PDB file of C-alpha atoms in Angstrom:
ATOM      1  CA  MET A  48      -3.496  18.549 -25.015  1.00 64.00           C
ATOM      2  CA  GLU A  49      -2.431  21.150 -22.666  1.00 68.00           C
ATOM      3  CA  SER A  50      -5.392  21.251 -21.809  1.00 71.00           C
ATOM      4  CA  THR A  51      -6.313  17.589 -21.979  1.00 74.00           C
ATOM      5  CA  LEU A  52      -3.273  16.783 -19.352  1.00 76.00           C
ATOM      6  CA  LEU A  53      -4.571  18.822 -17.113  1.00 74.00           C
ATOM      7  CA  THR A  54      -7.891  17.292 -16.916  1.00 74.00           C
ATOM      8  CA  LEU A  55      -6.812  13.871 -16.736  1.00 78.00           C
ATOM      9  CA  PHE A  56      -4.272  14.810 -14.004  1.00 78.00           C
ATOM     10  CA  ASN A  57      -6.493  16.834 -11.944  1.00 78.00           C
ATOM     11  CA  GLY A  58      -8.745  13.372 -12.094  1.00 79.00           C
ATOM     12  CA  ALA A  59      -5.712  11.231 -10.984  1.00 83.00           C
ATOM     13  CA  SER A  60      -5.665  14.216  -8.037  1.00 82.00           C
ATOM     14  CA  LEU A  61      -8.860  14.177  -7.631  1.00 81.00           C
ATOM     15  CA  GLY A  62      -9.501  10.099  -7.064  1.00 85.00           C
ATOM     16  CA  SER A  63      -6.383   9.993  -4.885  1.00 87.00           C
ATOM     17  CA  ILE A  64      -8.038  12.659  -2.471  1.00 84.00           C
ATOM     18  CA  LEU A  65     -11.583  10.492  -2.756  1.00 85.00           C
ATOM     19  CA  LEU A  66      -9.488   6.914  -2.509  1.00 88.00           C
ATOM     20  CA  LEU A  67      -7.386   8.210   0.041  1.00 86.00           C
ATOM     21  CA  ILE A  68     -10.887   9.277   2.610  1.00 86.00           C
ATOM     22  CA  ALA A  69     -12.027   6.313   1.294  1.00 86.00           C
ATOM     23  CA  LEU A  70      -9.914   3.544   1.622  1.00 85.00           C
ATOM     24  CA  GLY A  71     -10.607   3.241   5.442  1.00 83.00           C
ATOM     25  CA  LEU A  72     -14.023   3.666   4.988  1.00 84.00           C
ATOM     26  CA  ALA A  73     -13.747   0.956   2.370  1.00 82.00           C
ATOM     27  CA  ILE A  74     -12.577  -1.470   5.457  1.00 81.00           C
ATOM     28  CA  THR A  75     -15.099  -0.110   8.182  1.00 81.00           C
ATOM     29  CA  PHE A  76     -18.086  -0.049   6.571  1.00 78.00           C
ATOM     30  CA  GLY A  77     -16.975  -2.098   3.606  1.00 66.00           C
ATOM     31  CA  LEU A  78     -15.484  -5.585   4.787  1.00 68.00           C
ATOM     32  CA  MET A  79     -17.643  -5.020   8.509  1.00 74.00           C
ATOM     33  CA  ASN A  80     -21.227  -3.403   7.359  1.00 75.00           C
ATOM     34  CA  VAL A  81     -20.565  -0.904   9.574  1.00 80.00           C
ATOM     35  CA  ILE A  82     -22.164   2.737   8.986  1.00 83.00           C
ATOM     36  CA  ASN A  83     -19.687   4.334  10.662  1.00 87.00           C
ATOM     37  CA  MET A  84     -20.439   8.202  10.175  1.00 88.00           C
ATOM     38  CA  ALA A  85     -17.864   9.102  13.206  1.00 90.00           C
ATOM     39  CA  HIS A  86     -15.277   8.557  10.066  1.00 90.00           C
ATOM     40  CA  GLY A  87     -15.468  11.961   8.723  1.00 90.00           C
ATOM     41  CA  GLU A  88     -14.672  13.522  12.789  1.00 93.00           C
ATOM     42  CA  PHE A  89     -12.204  10.889  12.746  1.00 94.00           C
ATOM     43  CA  ILE A  90      -9.280  12.632   9.610  1.00 93.00           C
ATOM     44  CA  MET A  91     -10.785  15.676  11.592  1.00 94.00           C
ATOM     45  CA  ILE A  92      -8.404  13.972  14.238  1.00 95.00           C
ATOM     46  CA  GLY A  93      -5.848  12.941  12.110  1.00 93.00           C
ATOM     47  CA  ALA A  94      -5.787  16.523  10.478  1.00 94.00           C
ATOM     48  CA  TYR A  95      -5.513  18.653  14.392  1.00 95.00           C
ATOM     49  CA  VAL A  96      -2.556  16.043  14.830  1.00 95.00           C
ATOM     50  CA  THR A  97      -0.934  17.139  11.878  1.00 94.00           C
ATOM     51  CA  TYR A  98      -1.734  20.800  13.042  1.00 94.00           C
ATOM     52  CA  ILE A  99      -0.489  19.358  16.300  1.00 94.00           C
ATOM     53  CA  MET A 100       3.303  18.212  15.332  1.00 93.00           C
ATOM     54  CA  GLN A 101       3.069  21.713  13.262  1.00 92.00           C
ATOM     55  CA  THR A 102       3.610  23.438  16.403  1.00 91.00           C
ATOM     56  CA  ILE A 103       5.214  22.013  18.561  1.00 92.00           C
ATOM     57  CA  PHE A 104       8.112  22.133  16.262  1.00 90.00           C
ATOM     58  CA  ILE A 105       7.483  25.458  15.614  1.00 89.00           C
ATOM     59  CA  LYS A 106       7.877  26.186  19.171  1.00 87.00           C
ATOM     60  CA  ASN A 107      10.586  22.970  20.423  1.00 86.00           C
ATOM     61  CA  VAL A 108      12.803  22.607  16.614  1.00 82.00           C
ATOM     62  CA  SER A 109      15.411  24.773  15.201  1.00 79.00           C
ATOM     63  CA  GLU A 110      14.100  25.910  11.824  1.00 79.00           C
ATOM     64  CA  GLN A 111      16.472  23.466   9.499  1.00 81.00           C
ATOM     65  CA  TYR A 112      13.884  20.449  10.572  1.00 84.00           C
ATOM     66  CA  PHE A 113      11.254  22.035  10.636  1.00 86.00           C
ATOM     67  CA  ASP A 114       9.759  20.145   7.092  1.00 85.00           C
ATOM     68  CA  LEU A 115      10.666  17.013   8.947  1.00 90.00           C
ATOM     69  CA  TYR A 116       7.531  17.867  11.273  1.00 91.00           C
ATOM     70  CA  PHE A 117       4.576  16.268   8.190  1.00 91.00           C
ATOM     71  CA  LEU A 118       6.709  12.912   7.867  1.00 91.00           C
ATOM     72  CA  ILE A 119       6.047  12.233  11.736  1.00 93.00           C
ATOM     73  CA  ALA A 120       2.739  13.584  11.294  1.00 94.00           C
ATOM     74  CA  ILE A 121       1.849  10.805   9.192  1.00 94.00           C
ATOM     75  CA  PRO A 122       2.602   7.722  10.916  1.00 94.00           C
ATOM     76  CA  ALA A 123       1.188   9.805  14.480  1.00 95.00           C
ATOM     77  CA  ALA A 124      -1.946  10.940  12.461  1.00 94.00           C
ATOM     78  CA  PHE A 125      -2.415   6.732  11.770  1.00 95.00           C
ATOM     79  CA  ILE A 126      -1.800   6.032  15.674  1.00 95.00           C
ATOM     80  CA  ILE A 127      -3.334   8.412  17.515  1.00 96.00           C
ATOM     81  CA  THR A 128      -6.530   8.175  15.105  1.00 95.00           C
ATOM     82  CA  ALA A 129      -6.674   4.158  15.300  1.00 94.00           C
ATOM     83  CA  ALA A 130      -6.104   4.039  19.176  1.00 95.00           C
ATOM     84  CA  ILE A 131      -9.692   6.378  18.991  1.00 95.00           C
ATOM     85  CA  GLY A 132     -10.888   3.893  17.123  1.00 93.00           C
ATOM     86  CA  MET A 133     -10.359   1.087  19.419  1.00 94.00           C
ATOM     87  CA  LEU A 134     -11.571   3.134  21.791  1.00 94.00           C
ATOM     88  CA  LEU A 135     -15.192   3.598  20.556  1.00 93.00           C
ATOM     89  CA  GLU A 136     -15.153   0.292  19.350  1.00 92.00           C
ATOM     90  CA  VAL A 137     -14.768  -1.392  22.688  1.00 92.00           C
ATOM     91  CA  SER A 138     -16.716   1.037  24.572  1.00 92.00           C
ATOM     92  CA  LEU A 139     -20.158   1.158  22.061  1.00 90.00           C
ATOM     93  CA  ILE A 140     -19.427  -0.430  18.220  1.00 89.00           C
ATOM     94  CA  GLN A 141     -19.299  -3.924  19.243  1.00 87.00           C
ATOM     95  CA  PHE A 142     -22.440  -3.759  20.510  1.00 87.00           C
ATOM     96  CA  LEU A 143     -24.360  -2.379  17.208  1.00 85.00           C
ATOM     97  CA  TYR A 144     -23.181  -5.317  14.790  1.00 82.00           C
ATOM     98  CA  LYS A 145     -26.062  -6.937  12.789  1.00 79.00           C
ATOM     99  CA  ARG A 146     -27.817  -2.826  13.610  1.00 83.00           C
ATOM    100  CA  PRO A 147     -26.954  -0.731  10.932  1.00 79.00           C
ATOM    101  CA  LEU A 148     -29.749   1.267  11.412  1.00 83.00           C
ATOM    102  CA  ASP A 149     -28.269   1.395  15.067  1.00 87.00           C
ATOM    103  CA  SER A 150     -24.555   1.792  14.464  1.00 87.00           C
ATOM    104  CA  LEU A 151     -25.498   4.549  11.661  1.00 87.00           C
ATOM    105  CA  LEU A 152     -27.599   6.659  14.902  1.00 89.00           C
ATOM    106  CA  ALA A 153     -24.891   6.440  17.327  1.00 91.00           C
ATOM    107  CA  THR A 154     -21.784   6.990  15.385  1.00 91.00           C
ATOM    108  CA  TRP A 155     -23.662  10.093  14.067  1.00 91.00           C
ATOM    109  CA  GLY A 156     -23.794  11.661  18.176  1.00 93.00           C
ATOM    110  CA  VAL A 157     -20.390  10.392  17.747  1.00 93.00           C
ATOM    111  CA  GLY A 158     -19.371  12.798  15.674  1.00 92.00           C
ATOM    112  CA  LEU A 159     -21.410  15.599  16.909  1.00 92.00           C
ATOM    113  CA  MET A 160     -19.212  15.181  19.663  1.00 94.00           C
ATOM    114  CA  LEU A 161     -16.162  15.411  18.621  1.00 93.00           C
ATOM    115  CA  GLN A 162     -16.040  18.107  16.404  1.00 93.00           C
ATOM    116  CA  GLN A 163     -17.653  20.136  19.544  1.00 94.00           C
ATOM    117  CA  LEU A 164     -14.775  18.701  21.315  1.00 94.00           C
ATOM    118  CA  ALA A 165     -11.918  20.237  18.359  1.00 93.00           C
ATOM    119  CA  ARG A 166     -14.485  23.589  18.742  1.00 93.00           C
ATOM    120  CA  THR A 167     -13.854  23.493  22.554  1.00 93.00           C
ATOM    121  CA  ILE A 168      -9.976  22.653  22.397  1.00 92.00           C
ATOM    122  CA  PHE A 169      -8.741  24.415  18.956  1.00 91.00           C
ATOM    123  CA  GLY A 170     -11.922  26.929  18.684  1.00 88.00           C
ATOM    124  CA  ALA A 171     -14.333  27.071  15.799  1.00 86.00           C
ATOM    125  CA  PRO A 172     -12.205  29.215  13.170  1.00 89.00           C
ATOM    126  CA  ASN A 173     -10.211  27.245  10.773  1.00 89.00           C
ATOM    127  CA  VAL A 174      -6.323  26.955  11.087  1.00 89.00           C
ATOM    128  CA  GLY A 175      -3.368  26.589   8.677  1.00 86.00           C
ATOM    129  CA  VAL A 176      -1.199  24.181   8.606  1.00 89.00           C
ATOM    130  CA  THR A 177       1.883  25.041   6.421  1.00 87.00           C
ATOM    131  CA  SER A 178       3.404  22.953   3.478  1.00 86.00           C
ATOM    132  CA  PRO A 179       7.238  21.493   4.205  1.00 88.00           C
ATOM    133  CA  SER A 180       9.314  22.979   1.841  1.00 87.00           C
ATOM    134  CA  PHE A 181      10.256  20.301  -0.580  1.00 87.00           C
ATOM    135  CA  LEU A 182       6.127  20.234  -1.360  1.00 86.00           C
ATOM    136  CA  LYS A 183       6.184  24.014  -2.450  1.00 85.00           C
ATOM    137  CA  GLY A 184       6.051  24.077  -6.231  1.00 82.00           C
ATOM    138  CA  GLY A 185       5.112  22.530  -8.887  1.00 82.00           C
ATOM    139  CA  LEU A 186       6.687  20.067 -11.825  1.00 82.00           C
ATOM    140  CA  GLU A 187       6.925  21.732 -14.875  1.00 80.00           C
ATOM    141  CA  ALA A 188       5.628  19.203 -17.989  1.00 73.00           C
ATOM    142  CA  ALA A 189       4.382  20.059 -21.107  1.00 68.00           C
ATOM    143  CA  GLY A 190       3.720  23.364 -20.485  1.00 72.00           C
ATOM    144  CA  LEU A 191       2.324  23.215 -17.251  1.00 76.00           C
ATOM    145  CA  VAL A 192       2.978  23.243 -13.733  1.00 79.00           C
ATOM    146  CA  LEU A 193       1.183  20.137 -11.492  1.00 82.00           C
ATOM    147  CA  PRO A 194       1.759  21.157  -7.955  1.00 85.00           C
ATOM    148  CA  TYR A 195       4.140  19.387  -5.981  1.00 88.00           C
ATOM    149  CA  THR A 196       1.594  18.230  -2.951  1.00 89.00           C
ATOM    150  CA  ARG A 197      -0.808  17.187  -5.610  1.00 87.00           C
ATOM    151  CA  ILE A 198       1.348  14.428  -6.954  1.00 89.00           C
ATOM    152  CA  PHE A 199       2.370  13.943  -2.823  1.00 91.00           C
ATOM    153  CA  ILE A 200      -1.351  12.644  -2.958  1.00 90.00           C
ATOM    154  CA  ILE A 201      -0.791  10.739  -5.518  1.00 89.00           C
ATOM    155  CA  PHE A 202       2.131   8.944  -3.720  1.00 92.00           C
ATOM    156  CA  LEU A 203       0.882   8.331  -0.721  1.00 91.00           C
ATOM    157  CA  VAL A 204      -2.202   6.588  -1.848  1.00 91.00           C
ATOM    158  CA  VAL A 205       0.205   3.822  -4.160  1.00 91.00           C
ATOM    159  CA  LEU A 206       2.289   3.337  -0.656  1.00 93.00           C
ATOM    160  CA  CYS A 207      -1.014   3.261   1.360  1.00 91.00           C
ATOM    161  CA  LEU A 208      -2.919   0.957  -0.818  1.00 90.00           C
ATOM    162  CA  GLY A 209      -0.115  -1.078  -1.029  1.00 91.00           C
ATOM    163  CA  ALA A 210       0.436  -1.854   2.941  1.00 91.00           C
ATOM    164  CA  VAL A 211      -3.792  -2.690   2.543  1.00 89.00           C
ATOM    165  CA  TYR A 212      -3.187  -5.362  -0.136  1.00 89.00           C
ATOM    166  CA  LEU A 213      -0.116  -6.557   1.460  1.00 91.00           C
ATOM    167  CA  TYR A 214      -1.638  -6.871   5.462  1.00 90.00           C
ATOM    168  CA  PHE A 215      -4.606  -8.242   3.747  1.00 86.00           C
ATOM    169  CA  TYR A 216      -3.249 -10.729   1.357  1.00 86.00           C
ATOM    170  CA  GLN A 217       0.021 -11.588   2.381  1.00 89.00           C
ATOM    171  CA  THR A 218       0.164 -11.879   6.616  1.00 90.00           C
ATOM    172  CA  SER A 219      -1.444 -14.438   9.021  1.00 89.00           C
ATOM    173  CA  ASN A 220      -3.880 -11.718  10.504  1.00 88.00           C
ATOM    174  CA  GLY A 221      -5.161  -9.874   7.233  1.00 87.00           C
ATOM    175  CA  ARG A 222      -6.067 -13.953   6.205  1.00 88.00           C
ATOM    176  CA  ARG A 223      -8.084 -14.726   9.334  1.00 88.00           C
ATOM    177  CA  ILE A 224      -9.774 -10.702   8.850  1.00 85.00           C
ATOM    178  CA  ARG A 225     -11.006 -11.931   5.407  1.00 82.00           C
ATOM    179  CA  ALA A 226     -11.999 -15.164   6.801  1.00 84.00           C
ATOM    180  CA  VAL A 227     -14.363 -13.336   9.402  1.00 83.00           C
ATOM    181  CA  MET A 228     -15.683 -11.301   7.008  1.00 79.00           C
ATOM    182  CA  GLN A 229     -16.224 -14.212   4.793  1.00 78.00           C
ATOM    183  CA  ASN A 230     -18.370 -16.648   6.924  1.00 80.00           C
ATOM    184  CA  ARG A 231     -17.831 -15.579  10.667  1.00 80.00           C
ATOM    185  CA  GLN A 232     -19.105 -19.303  11.968  1.00 84.00           C
ATOM    186  CA  MET A 233     -16.681 -20.934   9.985  1.00 87.00           C
ATOM    187  CA  ALA A 234     -13.795 -19.181  11.313  1.00 85.00           C
ATOM    188  CA  GLU A 235     -14.606 -18.893  14.810  1.00 86.00           C
ATOM    189  CA  CYS A 236     -15.056 -22.882  14.599  1.00 88.00           C
ATOM    190  CA  LEU A 237     -11.291 -22.984  13.555  1.00 84.00           C
ATOM    191  CA  GLY A 238     -10.324 -20.697  16.914  1.00 86.00           C
ATOM    192  CA  VAL A 239     -10.143 -17.859  15.431  1.00 86.00           C
ATOM    193  CA  GLN A 240     -11.506 -14.657  17.712  1.00 87.00           C
ATOM    194  CA  THR A 241     -13.081 -13.207  15.778  1.00 85.00           C
ATOM    195  CA  ARG A 242     -13.606 -10.233  19.087  1.00 87.00           C
ATOM    196  CA  LYS A 243      -9.601  -9.478  18.097  1.00 89.00           C
ATOM    197  CA  VAL A 244     -10.240  -8.829  15.082  1.00 88.00           C
ATOM    198  CA  ASP A 245     -13.420  -6.973  13.938  1.00 88.00           C
ATOM    199  CA  LEU A 246     -11.003  -4.421  16.588  1.00 90.00           C
ATOM    200  CA  MET A 247      -8.200  -4.493  14.849  1.00 90.00           C
ATOM    201  CA  THR A 248     -10.404  -3.714  11.722  1.00 89.00           C
ATOM    202  CA  PHE A 249     -12.117  -1.561  12.982  1.00 90.00           C
ATOM    203  CA  ALA A 250      -8.989   0.687  14.182  1.00 92.00           C
ATOM    204  CA  ILE A 251      -7.318  -0.337  10.857  1.00 91.00           C
ATOM    205  CA  GLY A 252      -9.954   1.947   9.424  1.00 89.00           C
ATOM    206  CA  SER A 253      -9.540   4.531  11.731  1.00 92.00           C
ATOM    207  CA  GLY A 254      -6.561   5.057  11.090  1.00 93.00           C
ATOM    208  CA  PHE A 255      -6.148   5.331   7.192  1.00 92.00           C
ATOM    209  CA  ALA A 256      -8.930   7.882   8.082  1.00 91.00           C
ATOM    210  CA  GLY A 257      -5.982   9.913   9.909  1.00 93.00           C
ATOM    211  CA  ILE A 258      -3.250  10.741   7.083  1.00 93.00           C
ATOM    212  CA  ALA A 259      -6.290  11.320   4.741  1.00 91.00           C
ATOM    213  CA  GLY A 260      -7.258  14.047   7.288  1.00 91.00           C
ATOM    214  CA  CYS A 261      -3.596  14.662   7.204  1.00 93.00           C
ATOM    215  CA  ALA A 262      -2.881  14.587   3.338  1.00 90.00           C
ATOM    216  CA  LEU A 263      -5.617  16.982   3.090  1.00 90.00           C
ATOM    217  CA  THR A 264      -3.745  19.835   5.456  1.00 91.00           C
ATOM    218  CA  LEU A 265      -2.420  20.078   2.041  1.00 89.00           C
ATOM    219  CA  LEU A 266      -4.873  20.998   0.382  1.00 86.00           C
ATOM    220  CA  GLY A 267      -6.212  24.265   2.336  1.00 85.00           C
ATOM    221  CA  PRO A 268      -7.104  25.368   5.853  1.00 89.00           C
ATOM    222  CA  ILE A 269      -9.179  22.921   8.777  1.00 90.00           C
ATOM    223  CA  GLY A 270     -11.277  23.025  10.581  1.00 91.00           C
ATOM    224  CA  PRO A 271     -14.203  20.981  13.010  1.00 91.00           C
ATOM    225  CA  SER A 272     -16.251  19.953  10.203  1.00 89.00           C
ATOM    226  CA  ILE A 273     -13.708  19.134   7.591  1.00 89.00           C
ATOM    227  CA  GLY A 274     -14.461  15.986   7.599  1.00 85.00           C
ATOM    228  CA  THR A 275     -18.514  16.880   7.049  1.00 85.00           C
ATOM    229  CA  TYR A 276     -17.141  18.423   3.320  1.00 83.00           C
ATOM    230  CA  TYR A 277     -16.218  14.234   2.859  1.00 84.00           C
ATOM    231  CA  ILE A 278     -18.192  11.728   4.133  1.00 85.00           C
ATOM    232  CA  ILE A 279     -20.731  11.805   1.288  1.00 83.00           C
ATOM    233  CA  ASP A 280     -18.170  11.478  -1.626  1.00 83.00           C
ATOM    234  CA  ALA A 281     -16.114   8.716   1.102  1.00 84.00           C
ATOM    235  CA  PHE A 282     -19.849   6.458   0.548  1.00 84.00           C
ATOM    236  CA  MET A 283     -20.422   6.819  -3.583  1.00 85.00           C
ATOM    237  CA  VAL A 284     -16.561   5.741  -3.475  1.00 86.00           C
ATOM    238  CA  VAL A 285     -17.517   2.651  -1.859  1.00 85.00           C
ATOM    239  CA  VAL A 286     -21.218   1.923  -3.080  1.00 84.00           C
ATOM    240  CA  VAL A 287     -19.904   2.742  -6.259  1.00 85.00           C
ATOM    241  CA  GLY A 288     -17.346  -0.134  -7.177  1.00 82.00           C
ATOM    242  CA  GLY A 289     -18.905  -2.591  -4.268  1.00 77.00           C
ATOM    243  CA  VAL A 290     -19.230  -3.142  -0.765  1.00 66.00           C
ATOM    244  CA  GLY A 291     -16.666  -4.749   0.421  1.00 64.00           C
ATOM    245  CA  MET A 292     -14.232  -4.854  -2.589  1.00 70.00           C
ATOM    246  CA  LEU A 293     -11.053  -2.677  -2.586  1.00 77.00           C
ATOM    247  CA  ALA A 294     -10.559  -3.295  -6.219  1.00 80.00           C
ATOM    248  CA  GLY A 295     -14.058  -1.617  -6.271  1.00 82.00           C
ATOM    249  CA  THR A 296     -13.537   1.211  -4.182  1.00 85.00           C
ATOM    250  CA  VAL A 297      -9.849   1.828  -6.870  1.00 87.00           C
ATOM    251  CA  ALA A 298     -11.461   1.904  -9.511  1.00 86.00           C
ATOM    252  CA  GLY A 299     -15.079   4.278  -8.408  1.00 86.00           C
ATOM    253  CA  ALA A 300     -12.626   6.990  -6.653  1.00 87.00           C
ATOM    254  CA  PHE A 301     -10.938   7.686  -9.436  1.00 86.00           C
ATOM    255  CA  GLY A 302     -13.906   6.766 -11.801  1.00 86.00           C
ATOM    256  CA  ILE A 303     -15.846   9.559  -9.639  1.00 85.00           C
ATOM    257  CA  GLY A 304     -12.497  11.378  -9.603  1.00 84.00           C
ATOM    258  CA  PHE A 305     -12.499  11.775 -13.724  1.00 85.00           C
ATOM    259  CA  PHE A 306     -15.784  12.464 -14.518  1.00 85.00           C
ATOM    260  CA  ASN A 307     -16.319  14.944 -11.651  1.00 83.00           C
ATOM    261  CA  THR A 308     -13.317  17.176 -13.418  1.00 83.00           C
ATOM    262  CA  LEU A 309     -14.836  16.296 -16.673  1.00 84.00           C
ATOM    263  CA  PHE A 310     -18.431  17.678 -15.451  1.00 84.00           C
ATOM    264  CA  GLU A 311     -17.035  20.892 -13.829  1.00 80.00           C
ATOM    265  CA  TYR A 312     -14.538  21.438 -17.072  1.00 78.00           C
ATOM    266  CA  TRP A 313     -17.831  21.230 -19.343  1.00 81.00           C
ATOM    267  CA  THR A 314     -20.218  23.263 -17.143  1.00 81.00           C
ATOM    268  CA  THR A 315     -19.987  24.657 -13.587  1.00 80.00           C
ATOM    269  CA  ALA A 316     -18.977  23.392 -10.140  1.00 75.00           C
ATOM    270  CA  THR A 317     -22.358  23.123  -9.009  1.00 79.00           C
ATOM    271  CA  LEU A 318     -23.480  21.408 -11.838  1.00 84.00           C
ATOM    272  CA  GLY A 319     -20.807  19.319 -11.781  1.00 80.00           C
ATOM    273  CA  LYS A 320     -21.849  17.779  -8.638  1.00 80.00           C
ATOM    274  CA  VAL A 321     -25.229  17.589  -9.883  1.00 85.00           C
ATOM    275  CA  LEU A 322     -24.128  15.597 -13.027  1.00 86.00           C
ATOM    276  CA  ILE A 323     -22.008  13.182 -11.039  1.00 83.00           C
ATOM    277  CA  PHE A 324     -24.513  12.307  -8.731  1.00 84.00           C
ATOM    278  CA  LEU A 325     -27.210  11.825 -11.599  1.00 88.00           C
ATOM    279  CA  LEU A 326     -25.080   9.448 -12.877  1.00 86.00           C
ATOM    280  CA  ILE A 327     -24.457   7.366  -9.732  1.00 85.00           C
ATOM    281  CA  ILE A 328     -27.305   6.931  -9.594  1.00 85.00           C
ATOM    282  CA  THR A 329     -27.873   5.845 -13.143  1.00 86.00           C
ATOM    283  CA  PHE A 330     -24.702   3.021 -12.774  1.00 84.00           C
ATOM    284  CA  LEU A 331     -26.752   1.669  -9.467  1.00 82.00           C
ATOM    285  CA  GLN A 332     -30.155   1.115 -10.979  1.00 84.00           C
ATOM    286  CA  TRP A 333     -27.927  -0.654 -13.611  1.00 83.00           C
ATOM    287  CA  LYS A 334     -25.549  -2.203 -11.344  1.00 80.00           C
ATOM    288  CA  PRO A 335     -26.966  -2.204  -7.760  1.00 76.00           C
ATOM    289  CA  SER A 336     -23.775  -4.201  -6.598  1.00 73.00           C
ATOM    290  CA  GLY A 337     -21.159  -1.454  -7.678  1.00 74.00           C
ATOM    291  CA  LEU A 338     -18.891  -1.993 -10.541  1.00 78.00           C
ATOM    292  CA  VAL A 339     -16.925  -5.028  -8.410  1.00 72.00           C
ATOM    293  CA  GLY A 340     -19.907  -7.547  -6.849  1.00 62.00           C
ATOM    294  CA  THR A 341     -18.939  -9.840  -3.984  1.00 57.00           C
ATOM    295  CA  LYS A 342     -18.398 -13.731  -5.173  1.00 56.00           C
ATOM    296  CA  SER A 343     -19.936 -16.032  -2.324  1.00 52.00           C
ATOM    297  CA  ARG A 344     -21.075 -19.699  -2.016  1.00 48.00           C
ATOM    298  CA  ALA A 345     -23.341 -18.603   1.084  1.00 49.00           C
ATOM    299  CA  LEU A 346     -26.716 -19.654   0.415  1.00 44.00           C
ATOM    300  CA  ASP A 347     -29.286 -17.317   0.756  1.00 44.00           C
TER     301      ASP A 347
END
């Protein structure tokens, strides 16, 4: 029973991490059809924003308020990463819509430049971020110790999902975004400013990548290449869930998380990764549109 509960918790924890990483990509790739290979570098920017915020608090704030740095770093990572995403969209991405191969190559080059910029500013070695005191230790339940950091990430994912749902389905801006993604020409005819919608959508997707980077600082040291470790997993989640479907992204993230945990428990970490790739390939052969297919009235 203890091993079963631990496996379930580890699967939920890994799924929540994958979901937080893939949430921004589900917006930029799934809704905008932009293959953003620099998504991993946006994760890196969010992680370094957290590191900078920690450094500022160490030098300028008393120790009793040190824990506040992480709570401030979460919105700061979102805002700063979203601003950089807006700059990238205005300067490059807007010229590459409906050109997936060009966007892939261009954003891959941007990602390499951002990595080198991070090495120049912060150095090549990894740096550590101290977790706030309220996230140290774990919750004892059923003879197990569940780390507070993992529990916090799960709750953070729930909050982010709730924010995305409210924005896309309960606000006028969200309705404009969904209208543009479903039928751009008709939205333009109805007076929707599609350029503004594109800019805001890409910024929101980039901002959630920054939040993911902030959360990853709770799991270990960070470095210029931290985003490259997760970009493939993020694309797997979006493709398995169904391109453009946020509900499918949630199901894909937790599905991959649970199966990956089970395979690693039965075999080894390396073989488990191989098995999850084989499972995904087999699944896509059976259902190439993903878990949740896109419904449209447009004629092919």
